[in-house]
Amino acid sequence: MGFLSGKKALIVGLASKRSIAWGIAQAMHREGAELAFTFQNEKLQDRVEKMAGELDSEITFPCDVASDEQIDAVFEGLDNYWDHLDIIVHSVAFANKEELEGDYLDKVTRKGFALAQDISSYSLTALAKAGRNMMQGRNGAIITLSYYGAEKIVPNYNTMGVAKASLEANVRYMAYAMGAEGIRVNAISAGPLRTLAAAGISQFRKIGEHVEKNAPIQRNITIEEVGNAAAFLCSDLASGITGEVMHVDGGYNILGMTYK
Ligand code: NAD
Ligand code: 0WE
């Protein structure tokens, strides 16, 4: 029996087989969880339905997390399949591409800053508000994905770094607000991964090479490794852990300086 058997999980943020959400979905499925998925738009619908099918799920809903109506519709739809929900996986971020390159102050705009906060941080809160009822009376868990650029400077991460800092604080305030209901809220701060979200990022290769050379484990991490950590954090094995930002980064974050 897997350590998530009997658990029902909603996964938000699947786009391709390189997605971190795919690594998490595979690990949760392996450990016995039942899964449901959302897709951002019709362009992704077929692909997400097919991937869901591979993990024995036929439950998918459209959901642009910028829309409260679409978020509400997800849980109304889910209610037709399940009478409760144990797990929400939030694996979504967005900033305008122009704001992920160059001088932070030159490139940031009021609108772009707000958009990054809305899609990358507030959407976690919005999903929790809408899913809260279905998660009552059980050992629920919510997980999101962050990045080191929330804590320390990573050149070009800029607007996203500020949004991830907000996301990590959001995790703590949500953990405090939902703790009494038995719902735990955590984040995984993952090392760099070649996903669609990393595609158009110029210099991304340099970041991967830098990690390979300097991280304690001397390589980059995988979506399977993030998946295993996420499955653990959302399981009853992690019943004492909430409000935590766990690094799955091969130890990169512990470095002060590296020279030989
Ligand atoms: P990905 O492109 O596979 O996933 C990003 C997802 O966000 C996609 O499924 C996309 O549809 C969704 N999304 C964007 N805007 C949305 C909106 N308005 N409504 C609904 N969905 C929306 O890339 P990924 O790397 O798997 O990213 C998942 C999470 O992991 C993000 O939060 C990202 O910041 C974080 N992360 C990524 C890395 C990395 O190096 N790839 C490292 C650490 C953390
Ligand atoms: O969180 C991320 C990236 C999230 C992301 C990616 C995109 C690309 C396409 C958010 N918004 C967009 N908008 C788009 O139009 N990562 C952790 C990966 C990442 O992105 C970087 C990085 C790393 C690492 C950007 C600059 C520097 C490093």
XYZ file of N, CA and C and ligand atoms in Angstrom, residues 12-22 38-41 44 48 63-67 70 90-94 115 119-120 123 144-148 157 160 164 167 188-198 204 221 223, ligand 1:
209
model
N -2.746 21.430 -10.128
C -2.880 22.643 -10.943
C -1.488 23.025 -11.458
N -1.324 23.048 -12.784
C -0.026 23.467 -13.335
C 0.648 22.449 -14.227
N -0.136 21.476 -14.714
C 0.438 20.494 -15.645
C 0.373 21.058 -17.066
N 1.522 21.047 -17.749
C 1.557 21.520 -19.142
C 2.227 20.515 -20.069
N 3.222 19.784 -19.554
C 3.940 18.824 -20.395
C 4.563 17.757 -19.494
N 5.190 16.780 -20.134
C 5.841 15.732 -19.341
C 7.126 16.214 -18.691
N 7.525 17.461 -19.002
C 8.666 18.053 -18.300
C 8.216 18.867 -17.091
N 6.911 19.122 -16.975
C 6.399 19.936 -15.871
C 6.734 19.315 -14.520
N 7.042 20.168 -13.562
C 7.211 19.695 -12.187
C 5.920 19.009 -11.737
N 4.776 19.544 -12.176
C 3.477 18.939 -11.820
C 3.382 17.486 -12.295
N 4.052 17.163 -13.388
C 4.045 15.778 -13.880
C 4.870 14.874 -12.947
N -6.190 20.308 -13.592
C -6.715 21.447 -14.354
C -5.742 21.739 -15.494
N -6.269 22.412 -16.532
C -5.418 22.898 -17.621
C -5.717 24.374 -17.820
N -4.679 25.136 -18.189
C -4.803 26.604 -18.237
C -5.753 27.073 -19.326
N -5.715 26.419 -20.485
C -6.546 26.839 -21.621
C -6.738 25.679 -22.594
N -4.028 23.462 -24.097
C -3.402 22.404 -23.296
C -4.360 21.250 -22.994
N -3.273 17.507 -21.530
C -3.492 17.233 -20.103
C -4.446 16.045 -19.923
N -8.898 25.830 -16.074
C -8.737 26.800 -14.981
C -7.604 27.768 -15.250
N -7.974 28.995 -15.605
C -7.009 30.092 -15.584
C -7.079 30.662 -14.172
N -5.984 30.602 -13.441
C -6.030 31.000 -12.022
C -6.215 32.508 -11.825
N -6.234 33.271 -12.907
C -6.560 34.696 -12.794
C -8.058 34.902 -12.571
N -8.863 33.843 -12.766
C -10.319 33.980 -12.711
C -10.925 33.252 -11.510
N -13.561 30.731 -12.698
C -13.027 29.431 -13.152
C -12.544 28.591 -11.972
N -0.157 23.231 -6.224
C -0.121 24.497 -6.966
C 1.266 24.607 -7.604
N 1.303 24.501 -8.920
C 2.591 24.508 -9.631
C 2.512 25.475 -10.806
N 2.246 26.738 -10.464
C 1.917 27.776 -11.432
C 2.719 29.036 -11.129
N 3.238 29.655 -12.162
C 3.873 30.974 -12.008
C 3.813 31.688 -13.341
N 3.739 32.997 -13.287
C 3.864 33.777 -14.525
C 4.293 35.203 -14.250
N 0.682 41.533 -11.976
C 0.343 40.283 -12.670
C 1.133 39.108 -12.085
N -0.773 35.869 -10.367
C -0.706 34.504 -10.902
C 0.214 33.607 -10.068
N 1.291 34.182 -9.521
C 2.311 33.344 -8.884
C 2.148 33.218 -7.377
N -2.825 33.335 -6.400
C -3.579 32.179 -6.907
C -3.533 31.005 -5.920
N 3.083 24.143 -2.816
C 3.389 25.022 -3.944
C 4.879 24.944 -4.247
N 5.269 25.538 -5.373
C 6.659 25.479 -5.831
C 7.296 26.851 -5.808
N 8.455 26.955 -5.159
C 9.178 28.217 -5.147
C 10.562 28.030 -5.732
N 11.344 29.119 -5.667
C 12.704 29.094 -6.211
C 13.588 29.991 -5.356
N 14.858 29.630 -5.297
C 15.894 30.325 -4.533
C 15.906 31.844 -4.735
N 15.996 37.122 -12.516
C 14.754 36.543 -11.974
C 13.805 37.674 -11.519
N 9.906 37.988 -10.742
C 9.502 36.672 -10.232
C 10.071 36.423 -8.844
N 7.940 35.294 -5.723
C 8.206 34.056 -4.963
C 8.421 34.360 -3.478
N 5.065 34.554 -2.264
C 4.494 33.199 -2.196
C 4.942 32.480 -0.918
N 7.966 23.715 -1.801
C 9.256 23.141 -2.171
C 9.990 24.182 -2.999
N 11.207 24.512 -2.590
C 12.058 25.387 -3.383
C 12.950 24.491 -4.225
N 12.602 24.392 -5.513
C 13.262 23.441 -6.402
C 14.447 24.074 -7.117
N 15.464 23.274 -7.389
C 16.574 23.725 -8.229
C 16.093 23.907 -9.662
N 16.934 24.514 -10.522
C 16.518 24.782 -11.903
C 16.228 23.497 -12.682
N 15.146 23.524 -13.448
C 14.698 22.359 -14.223
C 14.296 22.807 -15.618
N 14.649 22.029 -16.629
C 14.311 22.371 -18.020
C 12.852 22.090 -18.324
N 11.977 22.994 -17.948
C 10.545 22.843 -18.224
C 10.146 23.908 -19.253
N 8.876 23.947 -19.628
C 8.404 25.002 -20.540
C 8.650 26.383 -19.927
N 8.473 26.488 -18.620
C 8.660 27.779 -17.945
C 10.118 28.220 -17.987
N 11.028 27.289 -18.244
C 12.447 27.634 -18.314
C 12.864 27.835 -19.763
N 19.608 30.278 -19.368
C 19.186 29.210 -18.449
C 20.241 28.117 -18.392
N 18.909 18.631 -10.138
C 17.884 17.726 -9.627
C 16.893 17.381 -10.740
N 12.604 16.223 -11.899
C 11.202 16.375 -11.477
C 10.757 15.178 -10.634
P 5.642 24.487 -16.576
O 5.661 25.475 -17.697
O 5.626 23.065 -16.932
O 4.453 24.787 -15.582
C 3.976 26.095 -15.347
C 2.474 25.985 -15.335
O 1.882 27.210 -15.006
C 1.901 25.572 -16.713
O 1.128 24.409 -16.574
C 1.020 26.754 -17.086
O -0.134 26.349 -17.805
C 0.669 27.270 -15.694
N 0.144 28.638 -15.708
C 0.760 29.815 -16.015
N -0.107 30.827 -15.951
C -1.311 30.290 -15.579
C -2.609 30.827 -15.364
N -2.884 32.136 -15.517
N -3.604 29.981 -14.994
C -3.371 28.652 -14.857
N -2.150 28.086 -15.053
C -1.143 28.910 -15.416
O 6.946 24.866 -15.692
P 7.427 24.335 -14.262
O 8.886 24.634 -14.238
O 6.948 22.975 -14.021
O 6.728 25.365 -13.267
C 5.917 24.969 -12.189
C 6.255 25.766 -10.934
O 7.572 25.442 -10.513
C 6.239 27.289 -11.105
O 5.691 27.854 -9.929
C 7.699 27.638 -11.181
O 7.950 28.939 -10.756
C 8.254 26.628 -10.203
N 9.697 26.372 -10.300
C 10.289 26.098 -11.496
C 11.649 25.850 -11.557
C 12.329 25.583 -12.878
O 13.546 25.784 -12.967
N 11.632 25.110 -13.893
C 12.418 25.881 -10.382
C 11.782 26.165 -9.165
C 10.416 26.407 -9.129
